[in-house]
Coordinates of C-alpha atoms and ligand atoms in Angstrom, one line a residue:
X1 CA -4.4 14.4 -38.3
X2 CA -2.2 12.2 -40.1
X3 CA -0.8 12.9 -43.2
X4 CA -0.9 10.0 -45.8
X5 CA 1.6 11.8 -48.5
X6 CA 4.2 12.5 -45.8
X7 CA 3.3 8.4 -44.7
X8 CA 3.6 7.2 -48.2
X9 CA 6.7 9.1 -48.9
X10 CA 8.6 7.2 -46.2
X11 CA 8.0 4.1 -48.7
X12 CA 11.1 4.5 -50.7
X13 CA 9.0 1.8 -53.3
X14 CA 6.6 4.2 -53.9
X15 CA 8.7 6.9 -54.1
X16 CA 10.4 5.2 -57.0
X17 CA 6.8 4.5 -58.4
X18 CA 5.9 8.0 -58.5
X19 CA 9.2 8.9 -60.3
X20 CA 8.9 6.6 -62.6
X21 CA 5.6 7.4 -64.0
X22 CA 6.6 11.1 -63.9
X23 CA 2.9 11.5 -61.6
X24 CA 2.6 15.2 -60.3
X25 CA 2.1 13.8 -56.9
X26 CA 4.3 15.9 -54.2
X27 CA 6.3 13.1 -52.0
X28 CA 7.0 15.4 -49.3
X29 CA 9.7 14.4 -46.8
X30 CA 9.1 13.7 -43.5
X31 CA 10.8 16.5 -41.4
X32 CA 13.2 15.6 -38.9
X33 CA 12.4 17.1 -35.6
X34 CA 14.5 17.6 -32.5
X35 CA 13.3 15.1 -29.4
X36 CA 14.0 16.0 -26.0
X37 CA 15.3 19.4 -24.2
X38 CA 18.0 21.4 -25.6
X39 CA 21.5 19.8 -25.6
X40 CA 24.8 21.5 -25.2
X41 CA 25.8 20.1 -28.8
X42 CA 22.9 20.1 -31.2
X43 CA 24.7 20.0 -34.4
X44 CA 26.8 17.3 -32.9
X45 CA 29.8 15.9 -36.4
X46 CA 26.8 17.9 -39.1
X47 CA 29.3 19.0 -41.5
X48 CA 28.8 22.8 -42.4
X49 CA 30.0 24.2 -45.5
X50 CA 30.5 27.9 -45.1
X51 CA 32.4 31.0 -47.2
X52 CA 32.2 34.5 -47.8
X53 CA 32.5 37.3 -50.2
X54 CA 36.0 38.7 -49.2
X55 CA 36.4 37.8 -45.7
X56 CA 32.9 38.2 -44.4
X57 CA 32.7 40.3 -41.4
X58 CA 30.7 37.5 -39.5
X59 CA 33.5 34.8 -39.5
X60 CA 34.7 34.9 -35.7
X61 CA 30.9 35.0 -34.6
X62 CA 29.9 31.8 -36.7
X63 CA 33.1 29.9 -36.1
X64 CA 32.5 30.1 -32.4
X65 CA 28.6 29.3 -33.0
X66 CA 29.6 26.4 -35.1
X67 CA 32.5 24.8 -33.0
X68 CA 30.3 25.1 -29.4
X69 CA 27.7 23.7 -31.0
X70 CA 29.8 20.6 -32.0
X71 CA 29.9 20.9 -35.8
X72 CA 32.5 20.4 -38.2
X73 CA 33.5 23.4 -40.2
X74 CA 34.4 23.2 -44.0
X75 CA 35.6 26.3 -45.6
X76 CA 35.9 27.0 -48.9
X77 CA 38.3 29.5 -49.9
X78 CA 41.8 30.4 -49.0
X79 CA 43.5 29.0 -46.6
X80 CA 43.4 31.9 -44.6
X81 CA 40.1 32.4 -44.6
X82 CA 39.9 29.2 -42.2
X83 CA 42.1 31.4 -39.8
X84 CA 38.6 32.8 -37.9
X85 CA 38.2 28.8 -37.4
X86 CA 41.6 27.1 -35.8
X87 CA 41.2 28.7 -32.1
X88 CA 37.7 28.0 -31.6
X89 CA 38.1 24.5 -33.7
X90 CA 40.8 23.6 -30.9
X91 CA 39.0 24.7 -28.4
X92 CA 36.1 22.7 -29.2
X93 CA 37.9 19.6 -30.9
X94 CA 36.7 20.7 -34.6
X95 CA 39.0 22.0 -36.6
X96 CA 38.0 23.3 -39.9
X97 CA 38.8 22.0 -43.8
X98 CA 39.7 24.2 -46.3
X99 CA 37.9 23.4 -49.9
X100 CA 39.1 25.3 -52.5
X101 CA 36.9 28.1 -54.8
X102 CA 34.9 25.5 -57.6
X103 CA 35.9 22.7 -55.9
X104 CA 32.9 20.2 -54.9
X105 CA 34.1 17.0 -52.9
X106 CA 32.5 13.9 -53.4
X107 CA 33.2 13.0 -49.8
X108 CA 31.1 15.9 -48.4
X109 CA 27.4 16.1 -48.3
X110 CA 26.7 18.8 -46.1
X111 CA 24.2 18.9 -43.5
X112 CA 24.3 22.9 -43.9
X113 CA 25.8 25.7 -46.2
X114 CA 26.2 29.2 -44.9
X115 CA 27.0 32.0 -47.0
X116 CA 28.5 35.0 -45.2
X117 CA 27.9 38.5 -47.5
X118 CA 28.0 40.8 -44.7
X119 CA 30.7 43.2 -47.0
X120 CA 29.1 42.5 -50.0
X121 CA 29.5 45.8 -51.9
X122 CA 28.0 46.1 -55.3
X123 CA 25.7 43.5 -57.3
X124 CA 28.4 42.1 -59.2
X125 CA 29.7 40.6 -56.3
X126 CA 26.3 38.5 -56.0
X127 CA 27.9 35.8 -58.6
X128 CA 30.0 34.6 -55.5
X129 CA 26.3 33.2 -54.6
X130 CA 26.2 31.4 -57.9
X131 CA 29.3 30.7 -57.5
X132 CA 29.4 28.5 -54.4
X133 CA 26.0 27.3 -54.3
X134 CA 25.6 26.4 -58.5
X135 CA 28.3 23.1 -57.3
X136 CA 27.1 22.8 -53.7
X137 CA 23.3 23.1 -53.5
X138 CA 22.7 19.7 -54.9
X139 CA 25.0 17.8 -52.3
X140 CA 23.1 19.6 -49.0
X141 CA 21.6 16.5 -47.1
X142 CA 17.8 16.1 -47.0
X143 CA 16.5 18.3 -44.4
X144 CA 19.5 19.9 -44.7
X145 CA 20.2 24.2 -44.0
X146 CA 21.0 27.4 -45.9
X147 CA 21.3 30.5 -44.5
X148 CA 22.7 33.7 -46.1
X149 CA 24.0 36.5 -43.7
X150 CA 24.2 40.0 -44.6
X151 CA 23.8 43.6 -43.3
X152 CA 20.6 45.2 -43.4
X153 CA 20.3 47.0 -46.6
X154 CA 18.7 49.8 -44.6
X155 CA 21.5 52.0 -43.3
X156 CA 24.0 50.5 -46.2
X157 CA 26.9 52.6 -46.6
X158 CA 25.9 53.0 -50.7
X159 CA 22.9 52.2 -52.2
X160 CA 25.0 49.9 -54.9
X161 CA 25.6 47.9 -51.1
X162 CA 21.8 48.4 -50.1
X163 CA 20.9 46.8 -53.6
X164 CA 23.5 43.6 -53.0
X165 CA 22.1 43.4 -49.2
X166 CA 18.7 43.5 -50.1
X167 CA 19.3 40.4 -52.8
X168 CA 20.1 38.1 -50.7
X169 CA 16.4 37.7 -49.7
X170 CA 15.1 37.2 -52.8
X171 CA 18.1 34.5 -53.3
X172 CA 17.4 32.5 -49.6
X173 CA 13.4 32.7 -50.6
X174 CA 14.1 31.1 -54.0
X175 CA 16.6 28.7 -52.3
X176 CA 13.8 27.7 -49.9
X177 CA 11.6 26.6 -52.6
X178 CA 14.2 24.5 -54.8
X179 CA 15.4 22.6 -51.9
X180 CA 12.0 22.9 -49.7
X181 CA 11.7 19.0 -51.6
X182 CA 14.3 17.5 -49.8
X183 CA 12.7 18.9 -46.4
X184 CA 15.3 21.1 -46.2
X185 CA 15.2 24.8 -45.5
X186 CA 16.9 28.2 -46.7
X187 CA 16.9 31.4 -44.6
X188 CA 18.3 35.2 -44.6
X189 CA 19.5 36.7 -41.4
X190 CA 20.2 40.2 -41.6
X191 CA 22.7 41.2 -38.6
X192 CA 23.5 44.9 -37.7
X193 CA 26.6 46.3 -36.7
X194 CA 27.2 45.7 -33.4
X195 CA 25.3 43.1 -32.4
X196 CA 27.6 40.3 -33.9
X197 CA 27.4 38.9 -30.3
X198 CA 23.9 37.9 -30.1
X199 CA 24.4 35.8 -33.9
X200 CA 24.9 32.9 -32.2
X201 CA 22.0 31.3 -30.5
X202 CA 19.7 32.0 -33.4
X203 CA 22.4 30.6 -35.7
X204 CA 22.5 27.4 -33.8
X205 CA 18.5 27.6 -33.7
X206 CA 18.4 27.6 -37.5
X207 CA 20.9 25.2 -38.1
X208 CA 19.1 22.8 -35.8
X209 CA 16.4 20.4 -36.2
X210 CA 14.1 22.9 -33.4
X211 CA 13.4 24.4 -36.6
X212 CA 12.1 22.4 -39.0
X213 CA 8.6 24.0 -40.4
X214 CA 10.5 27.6 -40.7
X215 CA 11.4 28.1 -44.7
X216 CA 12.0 31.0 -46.6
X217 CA 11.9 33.6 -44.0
X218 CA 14.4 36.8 -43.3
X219 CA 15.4 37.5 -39.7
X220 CA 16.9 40.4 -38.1
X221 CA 19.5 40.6 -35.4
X222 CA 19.5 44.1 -33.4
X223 CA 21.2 45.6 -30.4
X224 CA 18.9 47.7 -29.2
X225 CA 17.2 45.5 -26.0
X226 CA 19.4 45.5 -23.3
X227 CA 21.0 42.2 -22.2
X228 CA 19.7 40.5 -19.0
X229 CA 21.3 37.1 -18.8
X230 CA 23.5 35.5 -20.7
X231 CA 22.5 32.8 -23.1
X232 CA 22.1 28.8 -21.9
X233 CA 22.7 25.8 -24.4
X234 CA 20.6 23.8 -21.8
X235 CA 17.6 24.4 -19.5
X236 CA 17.7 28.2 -20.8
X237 CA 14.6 28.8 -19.2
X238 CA 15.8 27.9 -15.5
X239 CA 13.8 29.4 -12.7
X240 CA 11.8 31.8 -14.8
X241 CA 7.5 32.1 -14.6
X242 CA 5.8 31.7 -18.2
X243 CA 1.9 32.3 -18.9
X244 CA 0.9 30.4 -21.8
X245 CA -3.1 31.2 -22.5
X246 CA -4.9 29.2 -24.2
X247 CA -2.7 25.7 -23.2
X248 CA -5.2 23.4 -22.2
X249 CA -4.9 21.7 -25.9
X250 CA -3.5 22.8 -29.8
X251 CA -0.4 25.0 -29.7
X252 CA -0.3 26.4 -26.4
X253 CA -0.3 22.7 -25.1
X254 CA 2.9 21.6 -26.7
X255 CA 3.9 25.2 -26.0
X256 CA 3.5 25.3 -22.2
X257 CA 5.3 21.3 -22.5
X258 CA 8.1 22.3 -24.0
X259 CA 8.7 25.5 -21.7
X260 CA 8.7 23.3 -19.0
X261 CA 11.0 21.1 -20.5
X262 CA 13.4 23.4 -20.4
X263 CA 12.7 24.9 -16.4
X264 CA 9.9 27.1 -16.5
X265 CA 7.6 26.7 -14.4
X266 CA 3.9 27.4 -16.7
X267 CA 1.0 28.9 -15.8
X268 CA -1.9 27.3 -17.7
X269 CA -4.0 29.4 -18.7
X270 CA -8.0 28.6 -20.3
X271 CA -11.5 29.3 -20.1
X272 CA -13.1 28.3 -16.7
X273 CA -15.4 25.3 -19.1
X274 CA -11.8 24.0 -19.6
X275 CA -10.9 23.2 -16.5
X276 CA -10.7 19.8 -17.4
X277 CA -7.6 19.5 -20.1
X278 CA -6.0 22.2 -18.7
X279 CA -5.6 20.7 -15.4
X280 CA -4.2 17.8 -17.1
X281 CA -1.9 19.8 -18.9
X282 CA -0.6 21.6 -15.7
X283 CA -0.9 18.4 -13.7
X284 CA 1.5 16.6 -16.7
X285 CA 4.1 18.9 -16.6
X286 CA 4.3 19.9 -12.7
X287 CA 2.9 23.8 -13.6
X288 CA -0.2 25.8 -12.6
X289 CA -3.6 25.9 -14.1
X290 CA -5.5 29.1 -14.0
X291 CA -8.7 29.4 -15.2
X292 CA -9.8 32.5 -16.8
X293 CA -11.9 34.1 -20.1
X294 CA -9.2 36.2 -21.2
X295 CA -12.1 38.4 -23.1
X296 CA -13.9 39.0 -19.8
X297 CA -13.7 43.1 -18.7
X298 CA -11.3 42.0 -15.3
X299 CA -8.7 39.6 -17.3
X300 CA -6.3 41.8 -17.2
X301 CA -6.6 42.6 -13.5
X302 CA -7.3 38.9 -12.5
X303 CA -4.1 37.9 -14.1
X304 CA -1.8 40.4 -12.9
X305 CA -2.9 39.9 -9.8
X306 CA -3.0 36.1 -9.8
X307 CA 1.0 35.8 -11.6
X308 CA 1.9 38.5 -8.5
X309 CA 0.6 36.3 -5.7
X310 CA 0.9 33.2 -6.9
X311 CA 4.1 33.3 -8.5
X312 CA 6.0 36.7 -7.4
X313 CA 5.9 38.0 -10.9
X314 CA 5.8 36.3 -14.8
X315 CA 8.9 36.7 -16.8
X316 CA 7.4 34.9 -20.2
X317 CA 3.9 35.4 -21.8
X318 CA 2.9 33.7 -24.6
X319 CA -0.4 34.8 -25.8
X320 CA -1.9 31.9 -27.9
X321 CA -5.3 32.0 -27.2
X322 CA -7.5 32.4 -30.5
X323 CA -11.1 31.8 -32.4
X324 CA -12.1 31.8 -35.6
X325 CA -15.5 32.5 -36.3
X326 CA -15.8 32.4 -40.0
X327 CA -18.5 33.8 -42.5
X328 CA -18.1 36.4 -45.5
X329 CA -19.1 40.0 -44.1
X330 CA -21.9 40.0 -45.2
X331 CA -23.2 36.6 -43.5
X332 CA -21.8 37.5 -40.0
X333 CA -23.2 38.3 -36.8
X334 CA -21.7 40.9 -35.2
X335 CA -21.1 39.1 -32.1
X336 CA -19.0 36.8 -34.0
X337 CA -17.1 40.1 -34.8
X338 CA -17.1 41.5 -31.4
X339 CA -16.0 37.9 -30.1
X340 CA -13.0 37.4 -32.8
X341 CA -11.5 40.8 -32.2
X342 CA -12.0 40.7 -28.6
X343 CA -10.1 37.3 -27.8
X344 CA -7.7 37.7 -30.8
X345 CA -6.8 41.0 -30.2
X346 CA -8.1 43.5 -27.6
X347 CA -7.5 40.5 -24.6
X348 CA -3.6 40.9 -25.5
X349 CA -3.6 44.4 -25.6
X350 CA -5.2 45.0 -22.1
X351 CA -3.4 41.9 -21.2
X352 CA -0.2 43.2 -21.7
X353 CA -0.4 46.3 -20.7
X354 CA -1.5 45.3 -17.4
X355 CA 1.3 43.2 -17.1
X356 CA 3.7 45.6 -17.9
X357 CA 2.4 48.1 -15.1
X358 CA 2.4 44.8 -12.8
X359 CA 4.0 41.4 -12.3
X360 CA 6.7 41.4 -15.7
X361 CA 9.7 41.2 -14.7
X362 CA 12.7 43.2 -17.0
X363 CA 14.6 40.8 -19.1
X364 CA 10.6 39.2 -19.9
X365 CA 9.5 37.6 -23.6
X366 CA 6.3 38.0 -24.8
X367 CA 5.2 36.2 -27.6
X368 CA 1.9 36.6 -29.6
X369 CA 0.5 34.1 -32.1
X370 CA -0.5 36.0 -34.8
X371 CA -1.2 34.1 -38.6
X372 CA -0.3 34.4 -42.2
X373 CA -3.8 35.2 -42.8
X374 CA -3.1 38.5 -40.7
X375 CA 0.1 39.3 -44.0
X376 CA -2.0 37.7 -46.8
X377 CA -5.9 38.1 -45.3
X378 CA -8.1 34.8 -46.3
X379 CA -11.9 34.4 -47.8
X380 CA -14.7 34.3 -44.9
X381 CA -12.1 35.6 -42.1
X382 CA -12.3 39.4 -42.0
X383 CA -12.7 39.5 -38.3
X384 CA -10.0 37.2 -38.0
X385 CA -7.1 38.3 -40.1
X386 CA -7.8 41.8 -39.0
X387 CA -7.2 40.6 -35.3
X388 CA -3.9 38.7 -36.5
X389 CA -2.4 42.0 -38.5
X390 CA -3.3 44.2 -35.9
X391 CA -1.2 41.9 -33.6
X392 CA 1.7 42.1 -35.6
X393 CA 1.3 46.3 -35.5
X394 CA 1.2 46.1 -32.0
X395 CA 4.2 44.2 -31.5
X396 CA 6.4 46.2 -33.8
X397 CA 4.9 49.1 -32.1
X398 CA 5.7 47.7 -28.4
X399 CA 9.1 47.0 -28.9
X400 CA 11.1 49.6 -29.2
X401 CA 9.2 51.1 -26.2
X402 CA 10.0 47.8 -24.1
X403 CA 13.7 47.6 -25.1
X404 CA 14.9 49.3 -22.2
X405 CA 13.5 47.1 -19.6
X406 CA 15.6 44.4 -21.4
X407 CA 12.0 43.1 -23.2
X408 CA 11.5 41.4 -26.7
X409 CA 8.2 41.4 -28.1
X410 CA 7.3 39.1 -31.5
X411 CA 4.9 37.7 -33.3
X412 CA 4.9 34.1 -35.2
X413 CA 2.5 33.6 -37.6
X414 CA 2.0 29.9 -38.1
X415 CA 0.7 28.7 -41.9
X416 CA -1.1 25.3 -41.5
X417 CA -0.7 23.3 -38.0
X418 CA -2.2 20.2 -37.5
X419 CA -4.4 20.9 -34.9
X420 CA -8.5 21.2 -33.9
X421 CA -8.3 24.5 -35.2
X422 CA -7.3 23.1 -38.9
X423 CA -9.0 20.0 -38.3
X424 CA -12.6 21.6 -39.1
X425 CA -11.4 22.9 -42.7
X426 CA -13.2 20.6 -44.9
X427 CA -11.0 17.6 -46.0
X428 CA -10.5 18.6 -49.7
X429 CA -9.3 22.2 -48.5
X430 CA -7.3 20.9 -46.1
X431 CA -5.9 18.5 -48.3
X432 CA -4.9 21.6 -50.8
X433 CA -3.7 23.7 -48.1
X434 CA -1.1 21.2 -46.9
X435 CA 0.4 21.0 -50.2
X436 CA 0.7 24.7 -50.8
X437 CA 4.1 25.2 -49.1
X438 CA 8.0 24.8 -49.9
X439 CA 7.9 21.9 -47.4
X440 CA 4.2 20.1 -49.0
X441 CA 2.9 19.7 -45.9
X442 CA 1.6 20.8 -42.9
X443 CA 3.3 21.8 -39.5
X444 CA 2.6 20.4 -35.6
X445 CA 1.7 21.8 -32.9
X446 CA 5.7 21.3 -31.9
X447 CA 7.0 23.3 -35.1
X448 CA 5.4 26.3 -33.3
X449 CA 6.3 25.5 -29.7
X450 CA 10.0 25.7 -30.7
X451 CA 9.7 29.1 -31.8
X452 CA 8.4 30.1 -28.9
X453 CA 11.0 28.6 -26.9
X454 CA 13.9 30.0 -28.7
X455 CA 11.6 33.3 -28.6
X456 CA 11.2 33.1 -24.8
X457 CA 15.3 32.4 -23.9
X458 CA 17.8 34.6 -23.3
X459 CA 19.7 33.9 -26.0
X460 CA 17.2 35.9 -28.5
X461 CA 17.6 39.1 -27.0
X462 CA 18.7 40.1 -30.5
X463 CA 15.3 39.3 -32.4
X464 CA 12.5 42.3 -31.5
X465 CA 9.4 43.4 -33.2
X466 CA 9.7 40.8 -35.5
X467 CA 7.2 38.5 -37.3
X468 CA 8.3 35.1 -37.6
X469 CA 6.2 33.3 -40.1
X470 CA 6.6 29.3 -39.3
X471 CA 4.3 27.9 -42.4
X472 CA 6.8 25.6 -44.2
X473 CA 7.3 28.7 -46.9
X474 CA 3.4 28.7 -47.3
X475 CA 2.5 30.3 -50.8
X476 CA 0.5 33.2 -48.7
X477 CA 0.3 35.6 -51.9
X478 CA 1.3 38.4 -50.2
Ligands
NAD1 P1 -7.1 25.5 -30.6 O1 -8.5 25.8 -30.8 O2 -6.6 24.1 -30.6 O3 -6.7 26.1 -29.1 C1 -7.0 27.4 -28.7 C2 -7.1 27.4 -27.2 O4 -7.5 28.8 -26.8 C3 -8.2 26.5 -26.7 O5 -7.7 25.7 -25.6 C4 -9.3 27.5 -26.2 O6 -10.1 27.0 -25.1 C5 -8.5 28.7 -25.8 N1 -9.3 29.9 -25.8 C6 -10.2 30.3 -26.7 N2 -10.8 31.4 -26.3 C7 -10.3 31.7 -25.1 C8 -10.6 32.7 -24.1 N3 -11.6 33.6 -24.3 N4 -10.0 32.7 -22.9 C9 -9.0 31.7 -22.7 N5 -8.7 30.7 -23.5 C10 -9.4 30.7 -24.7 O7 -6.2 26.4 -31.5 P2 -4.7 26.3 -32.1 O8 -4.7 25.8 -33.4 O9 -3.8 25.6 -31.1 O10 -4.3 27.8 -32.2 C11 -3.5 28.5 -31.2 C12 -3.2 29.9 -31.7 O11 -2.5 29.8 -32.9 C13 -4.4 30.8 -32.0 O12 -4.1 32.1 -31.6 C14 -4.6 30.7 -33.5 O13 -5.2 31.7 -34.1 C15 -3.1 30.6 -33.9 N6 -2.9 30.0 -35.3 C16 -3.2 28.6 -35.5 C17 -3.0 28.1 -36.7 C18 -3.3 26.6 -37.0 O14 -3.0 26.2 -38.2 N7 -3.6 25.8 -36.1 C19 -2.6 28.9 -37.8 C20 -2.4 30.2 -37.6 C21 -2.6 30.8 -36.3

């Protein structure tokens, strides 16, 4: 599972080598990855460049984001467009710089560049875009940040403002692929009114390095879930219950560790012939094992009942366990149909709903893995990315009906992830795969894990219904 590019690359000789000759061979950069729980200063002295068309209606939210967090804010603008940034930069020890308009200091390289366009009114106001990040772009650090804030473009108050809103995607995407060399990444997070407040932790998220393998995507920010608990920088998951299925190796084991790393206590779940690892895996990190074929007709039942005993209720289920079973259409077997579909799909339907009538507590996450072959379909896996689309219907569709309760439901569709999974794509494919992605690599079984963990705190009760894609920008051609 090693990846000799991203080895090579760390050879700054070769490196030079390959420049030199001009060879068309992608050096990708080796990501930078958070180690350990969540600290109460992730972004600890990163210097973050930020401005704004006019005054940007997000200021306040980011300069408290920013200065909690422990980074050092550089404006550029006016001087009183720093204003949003003295009380909190006091408060926190970080006050900001002002930089003025077409200025570009030497003495900066920024580990991040934010670009707040939440009044951007017409298209002509995009050139502040150009503007800041024609000098800046080429100082961000490697594995640096760019995110662009806006208001959704749906609900604008003209369409000339739902045509400027709407732009900034197509800017962060293109961002994400000119700087997606340097292992950095570029993002657009759309925040509607009224839910400045809950900006912050998946601000931080993005900024951080928790969030390394997500390029080129566009979040949302909503109000419409009802707030439980407040956010924690540290241990945010704290006396709560999560199921992870499918955890006894791949995804759902670095999933079900890194839960636990931050106080959840994790029910294992896996099929009863995997007793072995996933006892390990509970064993390792103090949780539970249960052992269970989610596709069986009493799942449902034998898991509600099991998290209500056992544990008193669930508030976090990450559905993870999957199969591929691939062959054209017209080479498969209908039980490797019915057996796709039923694990992929109809487990986490009954699943969940059974949970909902039962043990899940208000205030829950549930996360299901879904896949980019569910948004771009793939050759040979008809069963399969028809079981990861219909996931992503179900969890737009749950959502709104969960929001109540104080409930997210999302869906992250991982690209390539170096795991057993990928590991039996034939090596020149793989090989191929890897490279097709802003980042020219592949993800780990971490990149997802971190998702899920941001996904399954309290802080990201403003993301619902959404479909996080976490493939490095993979070129899906969708
Ligand atoms: P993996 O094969 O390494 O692990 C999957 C786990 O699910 C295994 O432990 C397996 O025993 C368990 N499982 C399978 N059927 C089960 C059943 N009926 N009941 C209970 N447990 C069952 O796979 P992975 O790569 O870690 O993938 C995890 C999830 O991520 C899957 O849903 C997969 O479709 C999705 N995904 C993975 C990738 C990738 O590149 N690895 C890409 C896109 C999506």
């Amino acid at each position: 599972m090693s990846d000799f590019l991203v080895d090579l690359g760390q050879n700054a000789t070769a490196r030079q080598i390959v420049r030199t000759l001009g060879l068309p061979i992608p050096m990708p950069q080796k990501l930078r990855r958070a180690k350990g729980p969540w600290e109460a200063r992730p972004l600890q002295d990163q210097d973050v460049l930020v401005s704004a068309s006019h005054g940007g209606e997000l200021q306040d939210a980011i300069a408290t984001a920013l200065a909690s967090a422990g980074a050092n804010p550089w404006i550029v603008g006016e001087p009183a467009e720093a204003a949003a940034y003295v009380g909190p930069g006091e408060a926190y020890g970080r006050p900001p710089t002002t930089l003025a308009r077409g200025e570009v200091s030497d003495d900066v390289s920024p580990h991040a560049i934010l670009f707040d366009a939440t009044d951007m009114r017409t298209p002509a106001e995009l050139r502040a875009l150009y503007d800041l990040f024609h000098g800046w772009l080429p100082r961000l650090r490697r594995c640096g940040r760019v995110l662009i804030l806006g208001r959704p473009p749906v609900g604008a108050r003209t369409p000339a403002a739902a045509a400027a809103a709407a732009a900034l995607s197509g800017f962060a995407r293109s961002v994400a692929k000119e700087v997606g060399a340097k292992g950095a990444t570029a993002q657009a997070i759309y925040v509607e009114r009224g839910a400045d407040d809950r900006l912050a932790p998946l601000l931080t998220f993005l900024l951080s390095e928790r969030s390394a393998f997500i390029s080129g995507q566009i979040f949302h920010v909503g109000r419409a879930v009802k707030v439980t608990d407040a956010p924690k920088p540290v241990l945010p998951l704290e006396g709560k219950v999560a199921l992870v299925t499918g955890a006894a190796r791949g995804i759902g084991k670095a999933t079900a560790r890194l839960l636990a790393a931050e106080g959840a206590h994790v029910v294992v779940l896996d099929r009863p012939e995997d007793d072995g690892p996933a006892s390990q895996t509970a064993r390792e990190i103090g949780g539970s094992v249960l052992l269970v074929d989610v596709s069986a007709e009493d799942a449902p039942e034998t898991i509600a009942s099991a998290l209500a005993e056992s544990h008193g209720g669930v508030d976090i289920v990450v559905h993870n366990a999957g199969v591929t079973r691939d062959k054209t259409l017209a080479k498969m077997s209908p039980q490797q149909w019915d057996l796709t579909v039923g694990v992929n799909l109809s487990a986490v339907v009954a699943m969940t709903e059974a949970l909902l009538d039962g043990p899940f507590r208000d205030g829950g996450r549930i996360v299901c893995l879904s896949s980019i072959a569910g948004i771009a379909g793939n050759f040979g896996q008809t069963n399969y990315a028809a079981s990861k689309a219909g996931i992503i219907g179900y969890v737009e569709a749950l959502a709104p009906s969960v929001a109540k309760r104080g409930i997210t439901v999302n869906a992250i569709a991982p690209g390539f992830i170096e795991t057993r999974l990928t590991d039996a794509i034939p090596p020149i494919n793989r090989e191929v795969i890897r490279r097709m992605s802003n980042l020219s690599q592949g993800g780990l079984p971490q990149d997802i894990a971190e998702v899920v963990t941001f996904l399954a705190s309290p802080g990201s009760v403003g993301v619902t219904g959404s479909v996080i894609r976490v493939c490095g920008g993979n070129y899906v051609g969708a």
